[in-house]
C-alpha atoms as one frame of an Amber mdcrd trajectory, in Angstrom:
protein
  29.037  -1.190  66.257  31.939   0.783  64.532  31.374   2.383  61.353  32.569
   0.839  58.178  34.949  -1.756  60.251  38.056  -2.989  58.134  37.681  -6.449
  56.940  40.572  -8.047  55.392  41.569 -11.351  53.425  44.830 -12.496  54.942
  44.748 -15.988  53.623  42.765 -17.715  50.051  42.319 -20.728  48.444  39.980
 -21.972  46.212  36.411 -22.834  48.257  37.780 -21.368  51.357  39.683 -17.541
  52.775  40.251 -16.310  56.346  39.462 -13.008  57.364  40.620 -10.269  60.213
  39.121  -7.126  61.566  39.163  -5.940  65.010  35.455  -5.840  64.922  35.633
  -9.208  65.633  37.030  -9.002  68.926  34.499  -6.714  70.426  33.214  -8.610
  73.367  29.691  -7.752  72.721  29.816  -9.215  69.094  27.839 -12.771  69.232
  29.704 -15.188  67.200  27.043 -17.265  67.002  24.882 -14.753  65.271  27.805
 -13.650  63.100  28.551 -17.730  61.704  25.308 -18.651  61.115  24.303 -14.903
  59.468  27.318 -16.159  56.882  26.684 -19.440  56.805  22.869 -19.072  55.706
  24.157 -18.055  52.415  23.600 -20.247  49.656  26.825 -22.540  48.542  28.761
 -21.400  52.215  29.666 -24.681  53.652  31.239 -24.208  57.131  32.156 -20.801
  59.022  34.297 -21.095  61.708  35.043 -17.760  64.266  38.056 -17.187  66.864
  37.307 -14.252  68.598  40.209 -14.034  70.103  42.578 -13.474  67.453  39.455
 -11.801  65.539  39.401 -13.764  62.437  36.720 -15.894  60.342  37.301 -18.713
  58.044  34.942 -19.445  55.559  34.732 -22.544  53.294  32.416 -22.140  50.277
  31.967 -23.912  47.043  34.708 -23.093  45.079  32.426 -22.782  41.501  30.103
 -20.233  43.083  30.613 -16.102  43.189  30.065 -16.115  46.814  32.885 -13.826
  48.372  31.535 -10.532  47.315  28.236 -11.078  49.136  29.892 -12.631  52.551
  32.423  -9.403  52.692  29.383  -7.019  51.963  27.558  -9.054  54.965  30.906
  -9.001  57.376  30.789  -5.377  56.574  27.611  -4.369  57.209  26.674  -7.216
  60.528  23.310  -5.980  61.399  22.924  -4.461  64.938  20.818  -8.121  66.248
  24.563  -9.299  66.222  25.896  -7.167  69.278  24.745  -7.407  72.459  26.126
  -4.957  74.957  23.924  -5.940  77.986  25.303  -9.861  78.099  28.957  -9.680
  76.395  30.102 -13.344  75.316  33.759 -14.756  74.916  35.220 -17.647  73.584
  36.268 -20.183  76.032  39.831 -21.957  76.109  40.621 -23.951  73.477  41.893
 -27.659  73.635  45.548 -25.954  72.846  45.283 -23.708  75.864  44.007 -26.595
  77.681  46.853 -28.784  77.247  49.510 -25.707  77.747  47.643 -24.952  81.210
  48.310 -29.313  82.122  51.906 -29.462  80.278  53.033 -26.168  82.357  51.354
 -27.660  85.596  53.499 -31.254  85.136  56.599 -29.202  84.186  56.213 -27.174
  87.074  57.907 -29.346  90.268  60.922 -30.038  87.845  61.702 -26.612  87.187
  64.481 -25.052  89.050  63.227 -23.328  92.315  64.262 -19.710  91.023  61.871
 -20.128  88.354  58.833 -21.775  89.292  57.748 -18.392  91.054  58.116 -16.335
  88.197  57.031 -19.039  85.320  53.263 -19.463  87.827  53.146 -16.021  88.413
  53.132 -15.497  84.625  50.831 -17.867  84.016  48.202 -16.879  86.650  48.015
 -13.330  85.710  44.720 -13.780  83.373  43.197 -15.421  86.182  44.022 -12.880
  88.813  43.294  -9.608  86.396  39.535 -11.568  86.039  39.499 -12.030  89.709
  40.234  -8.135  90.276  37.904  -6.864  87.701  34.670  -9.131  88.549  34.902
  -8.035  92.104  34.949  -4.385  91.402  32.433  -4.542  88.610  30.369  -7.969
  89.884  31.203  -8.754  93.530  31.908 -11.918  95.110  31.426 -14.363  91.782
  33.224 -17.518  91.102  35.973 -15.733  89.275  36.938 -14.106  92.620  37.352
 -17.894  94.256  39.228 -18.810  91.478  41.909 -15.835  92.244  41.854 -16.230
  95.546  43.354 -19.785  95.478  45.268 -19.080  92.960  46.878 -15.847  94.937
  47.216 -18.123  98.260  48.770 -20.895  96.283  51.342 -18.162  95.254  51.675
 -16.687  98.305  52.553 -19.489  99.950  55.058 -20.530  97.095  52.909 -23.853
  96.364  53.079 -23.139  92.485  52.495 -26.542  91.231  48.944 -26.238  93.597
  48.183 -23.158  91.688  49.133 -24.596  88.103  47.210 -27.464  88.510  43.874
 -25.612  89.703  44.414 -23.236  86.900  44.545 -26.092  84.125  41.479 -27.992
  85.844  39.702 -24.643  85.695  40.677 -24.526  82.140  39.540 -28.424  81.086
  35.631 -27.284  82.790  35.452 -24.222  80.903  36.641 -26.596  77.518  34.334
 -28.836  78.764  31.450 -26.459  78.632  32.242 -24.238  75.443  32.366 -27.030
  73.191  29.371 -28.740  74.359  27.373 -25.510  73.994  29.280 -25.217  70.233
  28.415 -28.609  69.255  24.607 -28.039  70.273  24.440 -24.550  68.554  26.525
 -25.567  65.427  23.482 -28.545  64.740  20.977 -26.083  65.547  22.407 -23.474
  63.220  22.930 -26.086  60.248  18.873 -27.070  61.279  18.327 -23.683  60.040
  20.272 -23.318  57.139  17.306 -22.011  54.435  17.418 -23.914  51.470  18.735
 -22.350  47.932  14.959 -21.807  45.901  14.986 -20.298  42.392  12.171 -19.025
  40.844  11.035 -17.828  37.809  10.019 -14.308  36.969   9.324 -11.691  34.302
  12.076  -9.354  33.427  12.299  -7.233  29.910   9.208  -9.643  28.548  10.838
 -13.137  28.875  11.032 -15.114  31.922  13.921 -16.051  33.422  15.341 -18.031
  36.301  16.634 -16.720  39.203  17.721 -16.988  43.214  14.916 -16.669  45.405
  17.164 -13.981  47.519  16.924 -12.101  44.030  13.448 -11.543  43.833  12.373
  -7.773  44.153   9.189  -6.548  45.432   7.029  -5.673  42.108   8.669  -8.152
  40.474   5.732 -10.411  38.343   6.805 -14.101  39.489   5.434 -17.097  38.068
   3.790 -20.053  39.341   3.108 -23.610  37.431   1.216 -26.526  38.250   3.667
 -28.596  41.167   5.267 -25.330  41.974   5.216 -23.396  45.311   4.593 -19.963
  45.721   7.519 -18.400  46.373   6.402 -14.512  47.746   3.178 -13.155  49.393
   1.715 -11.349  46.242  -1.364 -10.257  44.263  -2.866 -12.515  41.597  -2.908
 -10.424  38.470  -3.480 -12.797  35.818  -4.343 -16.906  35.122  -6.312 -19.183
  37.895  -5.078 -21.857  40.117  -6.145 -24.740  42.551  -3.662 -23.655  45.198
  -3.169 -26.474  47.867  -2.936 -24.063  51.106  -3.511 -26.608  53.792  -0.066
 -25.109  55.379  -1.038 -21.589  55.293  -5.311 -21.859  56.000  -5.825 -25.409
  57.678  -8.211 -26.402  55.175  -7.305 -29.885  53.658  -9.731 -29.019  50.321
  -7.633 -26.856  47.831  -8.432 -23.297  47.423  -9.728 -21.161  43.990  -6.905
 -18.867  43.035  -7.844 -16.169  40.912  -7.083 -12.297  39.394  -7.195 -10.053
  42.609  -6.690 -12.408  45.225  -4.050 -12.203  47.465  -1.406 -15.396  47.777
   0.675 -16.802  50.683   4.363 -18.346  49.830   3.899 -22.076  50.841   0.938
 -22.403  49.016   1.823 -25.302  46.389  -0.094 -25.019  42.592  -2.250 -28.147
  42.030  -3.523 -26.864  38.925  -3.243 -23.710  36.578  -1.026 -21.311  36.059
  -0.113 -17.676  37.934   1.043 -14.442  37.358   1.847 -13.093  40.702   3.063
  -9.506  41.610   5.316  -9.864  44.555   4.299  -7.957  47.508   6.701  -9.384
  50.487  10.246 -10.386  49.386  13.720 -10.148  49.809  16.848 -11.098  52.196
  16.451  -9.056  54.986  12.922 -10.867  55.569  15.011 -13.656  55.357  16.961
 -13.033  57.418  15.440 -11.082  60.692  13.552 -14.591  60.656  16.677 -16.766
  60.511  17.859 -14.077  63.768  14.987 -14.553  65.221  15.539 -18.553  65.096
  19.146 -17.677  66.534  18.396 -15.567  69.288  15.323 -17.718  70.242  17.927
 -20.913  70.170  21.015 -19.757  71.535  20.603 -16.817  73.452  17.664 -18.069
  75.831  18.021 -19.126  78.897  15.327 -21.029  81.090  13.575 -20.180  83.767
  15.245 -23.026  85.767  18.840 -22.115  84.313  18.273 -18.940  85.869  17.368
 -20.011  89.281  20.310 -22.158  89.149  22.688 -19.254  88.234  21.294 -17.101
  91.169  21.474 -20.136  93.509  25.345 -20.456  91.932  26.187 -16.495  92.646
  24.393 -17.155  96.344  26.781 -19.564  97.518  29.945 -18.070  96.178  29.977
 -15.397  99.148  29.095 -18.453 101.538  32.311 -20.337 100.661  34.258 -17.335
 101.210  33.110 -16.771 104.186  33.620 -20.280 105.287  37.094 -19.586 103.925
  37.764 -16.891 105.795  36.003 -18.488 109.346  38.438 -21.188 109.069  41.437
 -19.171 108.782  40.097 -16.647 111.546  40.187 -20.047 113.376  42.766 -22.285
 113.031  45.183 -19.846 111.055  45.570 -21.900 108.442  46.328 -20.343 105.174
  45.951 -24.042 103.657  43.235 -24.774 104.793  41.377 -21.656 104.013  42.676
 -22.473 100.538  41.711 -25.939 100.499  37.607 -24.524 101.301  38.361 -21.456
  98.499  39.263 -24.140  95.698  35.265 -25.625  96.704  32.484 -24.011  94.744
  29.206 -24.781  94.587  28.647 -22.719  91.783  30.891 -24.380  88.966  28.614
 -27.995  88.411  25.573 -25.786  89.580  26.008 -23.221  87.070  27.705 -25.462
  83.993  25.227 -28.858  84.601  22.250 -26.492  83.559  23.655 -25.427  80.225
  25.142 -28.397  79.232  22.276 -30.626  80.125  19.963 -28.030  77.939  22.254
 -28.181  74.832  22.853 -31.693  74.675  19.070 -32.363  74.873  18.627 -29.750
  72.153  21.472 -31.494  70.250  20.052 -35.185  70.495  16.549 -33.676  70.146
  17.771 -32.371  66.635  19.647 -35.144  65.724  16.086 -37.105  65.344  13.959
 -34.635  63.912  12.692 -31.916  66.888  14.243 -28.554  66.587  13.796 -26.883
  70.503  14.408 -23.313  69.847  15.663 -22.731  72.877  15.935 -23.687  76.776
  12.664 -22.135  77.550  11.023 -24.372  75.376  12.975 -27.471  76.584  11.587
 -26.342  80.087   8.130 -25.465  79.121   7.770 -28.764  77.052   7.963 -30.679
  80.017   6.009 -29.228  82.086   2.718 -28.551  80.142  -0.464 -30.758  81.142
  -2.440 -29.675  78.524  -1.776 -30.783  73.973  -3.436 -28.622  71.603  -4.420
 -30.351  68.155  -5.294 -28.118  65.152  -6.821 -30.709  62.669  -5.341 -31.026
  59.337  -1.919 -31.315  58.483  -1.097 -32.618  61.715  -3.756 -35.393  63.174
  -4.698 -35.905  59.670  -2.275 -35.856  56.662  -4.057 -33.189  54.651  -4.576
 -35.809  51.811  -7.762 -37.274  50.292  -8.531 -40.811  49.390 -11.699 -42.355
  47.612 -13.859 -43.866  50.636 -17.363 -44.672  48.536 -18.159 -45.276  45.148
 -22.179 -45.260  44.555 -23.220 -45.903  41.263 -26.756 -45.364  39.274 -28.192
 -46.698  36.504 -26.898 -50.072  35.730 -23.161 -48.826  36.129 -20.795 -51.312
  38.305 -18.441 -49.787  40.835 -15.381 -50.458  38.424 -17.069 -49.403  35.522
 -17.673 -46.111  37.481 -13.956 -45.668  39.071 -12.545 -46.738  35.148 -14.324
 -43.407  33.759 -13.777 -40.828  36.324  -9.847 -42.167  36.551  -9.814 -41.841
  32.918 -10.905 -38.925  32.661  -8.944 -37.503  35.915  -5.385 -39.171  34.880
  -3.740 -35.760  33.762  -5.509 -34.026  36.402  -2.745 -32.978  39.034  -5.698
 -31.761  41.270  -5.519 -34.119  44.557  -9.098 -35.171  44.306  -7.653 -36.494
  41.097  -4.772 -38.045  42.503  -7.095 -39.887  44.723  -9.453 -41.395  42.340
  -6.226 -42.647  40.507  -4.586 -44.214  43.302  -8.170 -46.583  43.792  -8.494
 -47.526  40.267  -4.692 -48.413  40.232  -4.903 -50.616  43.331  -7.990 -52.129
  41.481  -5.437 -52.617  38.280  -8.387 -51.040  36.455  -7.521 -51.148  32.542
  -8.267 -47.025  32.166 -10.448 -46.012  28.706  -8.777 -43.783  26.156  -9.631
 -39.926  26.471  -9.477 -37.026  24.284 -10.583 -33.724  24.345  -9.940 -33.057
  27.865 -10.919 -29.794  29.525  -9.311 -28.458  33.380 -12.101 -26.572  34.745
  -9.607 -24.712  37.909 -11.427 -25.794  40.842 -14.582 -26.890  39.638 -13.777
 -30.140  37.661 -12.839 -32.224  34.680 -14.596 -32.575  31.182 -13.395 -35.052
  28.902 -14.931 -37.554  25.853 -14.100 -41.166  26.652 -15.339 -43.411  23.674
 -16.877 -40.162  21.941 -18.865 -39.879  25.330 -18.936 -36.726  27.367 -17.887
 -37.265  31.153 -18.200 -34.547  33.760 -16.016 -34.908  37.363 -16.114 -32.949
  39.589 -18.434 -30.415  42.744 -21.860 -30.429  42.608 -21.625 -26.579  41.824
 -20.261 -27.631  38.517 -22.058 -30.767  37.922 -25.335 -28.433  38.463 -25.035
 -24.800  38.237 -22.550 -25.011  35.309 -23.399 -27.885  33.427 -27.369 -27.682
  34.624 -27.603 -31.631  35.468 -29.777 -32.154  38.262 -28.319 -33.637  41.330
 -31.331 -33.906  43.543 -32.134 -37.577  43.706 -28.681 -38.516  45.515 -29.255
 -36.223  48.086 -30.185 -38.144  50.818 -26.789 -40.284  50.106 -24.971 -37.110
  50.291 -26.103 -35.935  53.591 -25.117 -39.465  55.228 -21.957 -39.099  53.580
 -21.326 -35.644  54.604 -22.061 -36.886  58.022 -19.585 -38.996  57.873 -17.194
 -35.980  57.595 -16.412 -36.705  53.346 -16.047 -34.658  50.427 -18.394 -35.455
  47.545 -17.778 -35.710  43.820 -20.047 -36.185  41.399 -19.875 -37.588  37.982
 -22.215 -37.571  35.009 -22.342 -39.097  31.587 -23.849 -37.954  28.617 -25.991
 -35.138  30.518 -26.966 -37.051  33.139 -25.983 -38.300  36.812 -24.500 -41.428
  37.114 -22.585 -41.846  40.054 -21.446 -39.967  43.655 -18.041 -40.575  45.151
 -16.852 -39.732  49.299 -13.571 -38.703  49.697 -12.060 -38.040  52.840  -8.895
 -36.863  54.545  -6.653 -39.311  55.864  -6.011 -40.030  59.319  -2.112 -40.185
  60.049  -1.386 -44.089  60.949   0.319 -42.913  63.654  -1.798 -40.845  65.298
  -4.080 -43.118  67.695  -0.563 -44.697  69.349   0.867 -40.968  69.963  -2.589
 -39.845  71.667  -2.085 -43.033  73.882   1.752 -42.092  74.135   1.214 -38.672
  75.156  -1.738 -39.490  77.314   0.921 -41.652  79.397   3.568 -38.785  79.427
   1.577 -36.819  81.642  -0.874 -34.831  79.059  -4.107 -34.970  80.943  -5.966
 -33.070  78.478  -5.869 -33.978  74.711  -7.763 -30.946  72.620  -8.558 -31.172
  68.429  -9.454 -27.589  67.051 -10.395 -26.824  63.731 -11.260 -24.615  60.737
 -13.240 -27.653  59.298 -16.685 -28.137  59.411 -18.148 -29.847  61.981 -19.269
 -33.305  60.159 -15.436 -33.937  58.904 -13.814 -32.799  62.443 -16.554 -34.891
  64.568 -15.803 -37.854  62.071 -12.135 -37.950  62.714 -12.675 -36.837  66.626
 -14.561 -40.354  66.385 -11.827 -42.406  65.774  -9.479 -40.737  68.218 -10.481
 -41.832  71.213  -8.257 -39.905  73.426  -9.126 -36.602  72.800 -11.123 -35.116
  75.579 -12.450 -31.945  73.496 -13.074 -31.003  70.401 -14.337 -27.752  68.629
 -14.818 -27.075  64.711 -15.704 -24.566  62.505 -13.081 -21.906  64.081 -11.493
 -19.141  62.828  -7.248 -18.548  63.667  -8.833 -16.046  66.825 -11.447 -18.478
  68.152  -8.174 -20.939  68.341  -5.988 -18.404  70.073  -9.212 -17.581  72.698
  -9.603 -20.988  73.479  -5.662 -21.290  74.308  -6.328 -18.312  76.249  -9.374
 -20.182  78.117  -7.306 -23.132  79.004  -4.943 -21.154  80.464  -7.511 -19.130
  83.024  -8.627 -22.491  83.916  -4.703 -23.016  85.281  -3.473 -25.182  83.044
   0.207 -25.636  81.040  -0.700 -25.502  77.543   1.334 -27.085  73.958  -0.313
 -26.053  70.922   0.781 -28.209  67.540  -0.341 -26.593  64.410   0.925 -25.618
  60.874  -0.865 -23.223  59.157  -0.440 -19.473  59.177  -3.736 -19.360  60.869
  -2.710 -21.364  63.464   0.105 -18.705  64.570  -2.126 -16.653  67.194  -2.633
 -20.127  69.141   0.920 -20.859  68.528   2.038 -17.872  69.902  -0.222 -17.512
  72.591  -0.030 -21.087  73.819   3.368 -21.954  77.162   4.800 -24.120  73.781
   4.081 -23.510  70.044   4.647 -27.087  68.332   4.825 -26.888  64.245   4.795
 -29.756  62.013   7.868 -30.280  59.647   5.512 -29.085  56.455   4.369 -26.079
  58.445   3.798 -22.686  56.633   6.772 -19.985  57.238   4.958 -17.627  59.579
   3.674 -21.037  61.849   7.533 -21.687  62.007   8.418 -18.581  63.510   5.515
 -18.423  65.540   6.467 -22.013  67.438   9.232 -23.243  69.991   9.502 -26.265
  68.486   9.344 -27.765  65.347   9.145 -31.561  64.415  11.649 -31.560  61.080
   9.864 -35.213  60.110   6.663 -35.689  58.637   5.708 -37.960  61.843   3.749
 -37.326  65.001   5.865 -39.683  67.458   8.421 -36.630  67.978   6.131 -35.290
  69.716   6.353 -38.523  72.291  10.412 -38.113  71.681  10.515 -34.434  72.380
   8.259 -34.785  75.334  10.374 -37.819  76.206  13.765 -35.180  76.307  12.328
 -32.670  77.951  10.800 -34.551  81.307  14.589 -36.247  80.992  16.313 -33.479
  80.765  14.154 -32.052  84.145  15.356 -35.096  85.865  18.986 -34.699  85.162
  19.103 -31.250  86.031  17.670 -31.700  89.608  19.971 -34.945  90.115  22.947
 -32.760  88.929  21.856 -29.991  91.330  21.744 -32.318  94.657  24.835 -34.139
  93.592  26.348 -30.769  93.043  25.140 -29.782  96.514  26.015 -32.677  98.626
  29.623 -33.104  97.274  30.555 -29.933  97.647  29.229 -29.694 100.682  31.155
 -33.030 102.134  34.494 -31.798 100.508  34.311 -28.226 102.204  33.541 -30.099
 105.930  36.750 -31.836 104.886  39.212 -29.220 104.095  37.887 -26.861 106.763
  38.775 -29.977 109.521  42.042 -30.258 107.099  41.605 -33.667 106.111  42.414
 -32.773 102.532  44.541 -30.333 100.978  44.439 -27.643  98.395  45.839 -29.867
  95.554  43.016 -32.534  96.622  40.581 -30.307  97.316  40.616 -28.700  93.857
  41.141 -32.535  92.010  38.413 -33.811  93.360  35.987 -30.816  92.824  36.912
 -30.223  89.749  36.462 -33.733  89.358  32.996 -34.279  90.602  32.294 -31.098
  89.007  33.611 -32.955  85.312  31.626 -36.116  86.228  28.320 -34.212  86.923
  29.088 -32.812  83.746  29.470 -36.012  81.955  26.336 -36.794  83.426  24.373
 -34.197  82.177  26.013 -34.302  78.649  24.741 -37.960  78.492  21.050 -36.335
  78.503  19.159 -38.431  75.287  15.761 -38.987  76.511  14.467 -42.423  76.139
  14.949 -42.397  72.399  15.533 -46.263  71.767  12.085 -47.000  73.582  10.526
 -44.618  71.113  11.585 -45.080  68.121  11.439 -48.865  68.130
């Protein structure tokens, strides 16, 4: 990368400017890095990049101060956005396109002492490329391309040689703006969100952009809010609902000394946090990671194609060259050059891959990258970490067991009156069953938010305790003892307890328990069908909540509780001895070794930052079935490509038997490859998966 490259405004308006530096020419400069680097800022609408004349246009919201901070980034691009080992350039453009077919229709009515001149012109690019990919590349498509062109010349058939030069032109439009339309959906996908957050600066707190924050900076956190930075508790106490970051679907005990995730969201209580991991650049290298996973990636069967592609150039030259050696005819050695295998071998492949990404996107599944496309299909084996994804992560009241002469409403009126300013989700719970009841509630005062422990209030000058046993007992000293054979059936039944007492003593136990996601019994049977042979539930849980939700999922073939993030990532590793594909789908930060280690990574749309890099694919709605549409794509997309392979293969081998026996000429020859060549990639852009099926 040059130092300090010149960046200038040549054109403004308000909300959008163009600018020019030769920088932006540099063929190892990857625009798509570069657009979606500037369009991740906050209030940058669209970024648009010509490479060719090396300028960017940016359009931005016209209130915000903006343009300081994109020149500073177009300034300083990081070193991720050049790649000198695979140089990119921007295809031909729908203008070029139609000058290549208006100069090829012009060409038999100009007079004859300019048609050689006006095609010679116009097939220098193509015959410099020619030249230099044979010195530097060998025998590659580029060098058939030349070589009909150069007979087509030589033998004074210009309008021949026009007209293969605009065809060639239309497939390489074709290709470039399928791939742009697939990476400009996956780069919006990405686009981070514009957080603020409040922090501590000169005594007061103020409000500020998230990309503002500096580490050491003392950020706080209120009940509803999420935790913006990895940082230090230094002062207050929370209940922190981590059930992205740990797995655990009960909230956690934030307190002075303990070290915080961002994601976490604040159920209860109030934080001062000292900001450990912040910034941009974090930021950022994640958003480049996205990009280079996305659109820089190639699959394993994209590969294969490509070398099959470059195998079979040198074959049609050689046929090329047999049948002239033969039969002496220049035409119809030109007619076999104009065949390639390689152009619908090679551009099917990419085009099929994007436009599965692109539909894949479009309903909530963000494949970052071909490999993943590939690997999705392929896999045998479905990985389940517990909560968040089988299970919603939420609680709702299961059992209400009175004592005394208490009624079940009676019971469910006091704890919801005393829980109703509670934001804890236990609380929430309790509230949503006495509301469903229409349960008149009885007026509170005096209400007292013991963080993670419980509720104390006076209802009707009466003191009612909610909450764990720990505080009903240890804290408060009420014995809890003669419910505890009730307890153990509940906890066997995989529910949290609460306990409530009145006036110093015990009078009632509620079961809670995590939901089960509606959806999530039809998907097992879904996925079961797709070809998953093996359905797997791991969790951090312990074993009486996992086992009771294994029990109503009766598609799961093992299941394994009580697990820390490595015991998850050793039993991915397991699997895989035993010779099996393996998709894990998690969404905590501890679920990132098993997401990492797994053939596919699968994170759910609520899925903590680190579990987001760590996957391939990501389901952007809250809702199981795209797993069922994703695997849907994928096995599609696998039948496309080999259809588009053998089509590619048996056409162009039926149109090079007939211009070798001269049954065809040049002009034909070239129409109707580039032709099938089009329609194969028609074919492959029409790649949806069975979506309507699935989402009905």
């Amino acid at each position: 990368m040059p130092d300090n490259p010149s960046v200038q405004v040549v054109h403004s308006i308000p909300g959008r400017f163009r600018v020019k530096s030769r920088v932006f020419t540099n063929p190892a400069l990857d625009p798509d890095y570069v657009t979606a680097f500037i369009a991740a800022l906050p209030a940058v609408f669209q970024v648009r990049m010509n490479t060719g004349s090396g300028s960017i246009v940016v359009e931005h919201d016209p209130g915000a101060d903006v343009r300081d901070e994109i020149m500073i980034r177009l300034k300083n691009l990081p070193n991720e956005a050049f790649l000198p080992e695979a140089p990119r350039g921007s295809g031909p453009d729908l203008f070029e396109v139609g000058t290549r077919t208006f100069a090829a229709a012009i060409t038999p009515f100009l007079p004859r002492s300019l048609q050689g001149p006006f095609s010679w012109a116009l097939s220098i690019p193509t015959l410099m490329n020619g030249a230099e990919t044979l010195v530097t590349e060998g025998l590659k498509v580029e060098v058939l391309d030349a070589s009909v062109r150069l007979m087509s010349l030589a033998r004074k058939n210009y309008f021949v040689g026009n007209a293969v030069g605009a065809m060639l032109s239309m497939a390489a439009y074709l290709e470039e703006s399928s791939t742009r339309q697939a990476n400009d959906l996956l780069k919006n996908l990405l686009r981070p969100q514009a957080d603020r957050l409040r922090v501590e600066r000169d005594g007061a707190e103020v409000l500020i952009d998230s990309d503002q924050a500096m580490v050491g900076d003392i950020v706080i956190c209120g009940p509803g809010e999420m935790i913006p930075v990895d940082g230090l508790v230094i002062s207050g106490e929370a209940s922190v609902n981590a059930c992205s970051i740990t797995g655990e679907s009960s909230p956690v005990h934030a307190r002075p000394g303990i070290e915080v995730l961002s994601g976490g969201i604040i159920e209860e209580g109030r934080l001062r946090v000292e900001a450990l991991n912040v910034g941009k650049e974090t930021s950022m290298a994640r958003i480049g990671k996205f990009l280079e996973k996305s659109l820089r990636t190639q699959s394993g069967h994209q590969r294969w194609s490509n070398t099959l592609a470059d195998r079979l150039v040198p074959l049609t030259f050689g046929i090329g060259l047999g049948v002239y050696a033969l039969t002496g005819s220049a035409a119809r050695a030109a007619s076999v050059l104009a065949v390639d295998y390689s152009c619908a071998i090679k551009l099917a492949t990419p085009v099929a891959v994007r436009t599965a990404m692109y539909h894949a996107g479009q309903n909530g599944v963000l494949l970052k990258g071909a490999q993943a496309l590939e690997a999705l299909g392929s896999v045998d084996t479905l990985i389940f970490d517990k909560t968040g994804t089988l299970t919603h992560g939420l609680l709702e009241l299961t059992d209400i067991l009175p004592l005394e002469d208490f009624t079940e409403d009676e019971v469910l009126a006091l704890a919801a009156g005393a829980e109703e300013h509670y934001g804890h989700p236990v609380a929430r719970a309790v509230l949503k069953a006495a509301r469903e009841k229409n349960l008149s509630l009885p007026p509170i005062s005096q209400v007292d938010f013991i963080v993670a422990h419980g509720v104390s209030a006076y209802v009707d000058d009466k003191r009612v305790l909610v909450g764990s046993r720990h505080f009903i007992e240890e804290d408060e000293g009420i014995s809890c003892t003669q419910v505890d054979g009730k307890a153990d059936l509940l906890q066997d039944e995989g529910k949290t307890l609460l306990y409530m007492a009145l006036e110093g003593r015990l009078v009632a136990l509620m079961a809670l328990r995590d939901t089960l996601r509606s959806e999530a019994g039809d998907t097992l049977k879904a996925l079961k069908a797709s070809g998953f042979n093996h359905l797997v539930m791991l969790s951090g849980d312990q074993p009486r909540p996992v086992h009771a939700v294994a029990d109503q999922l009766k598609e799961l073939d093992e299941v394994h509780a009580g697990l820390k993030p490595e015991d998850k990532a050793r039993i991915v590793a397991r699997l895989k001895e035993e010779g099996r594909k393996v998709a894990f789908v998690g969404d905590g930060v501890n679920d990132s070794p098993a997401l990492l280690s797994a053939d596919v990574g699968i994170c759910m749309s609520e899925g903590a930052d680190l579990a987001r890099d760590a996957a391939q694919v990501i389901l952007m709605k809250d809702d199981l079935k795209g797993l069922v549409l994703a695997r849907s794509i994928a096995r599609d997309t696998a039948r496309v490509l080999h259809n588009s392979l053998w089509s590619a293969v048996g056409i162009n081998s039926t149109l090079l038997v007939l211009a070798g026996t001269g049954r065809i000429s040049t002009l034909t020859s070239a129409a109707l490859h580039n032709a099938s060549t089009i329609g194969i990639l028609a074919y492959a852009a029409m790649n949806k998966g069975e979506q309507d099926a699935l989402q009905s």
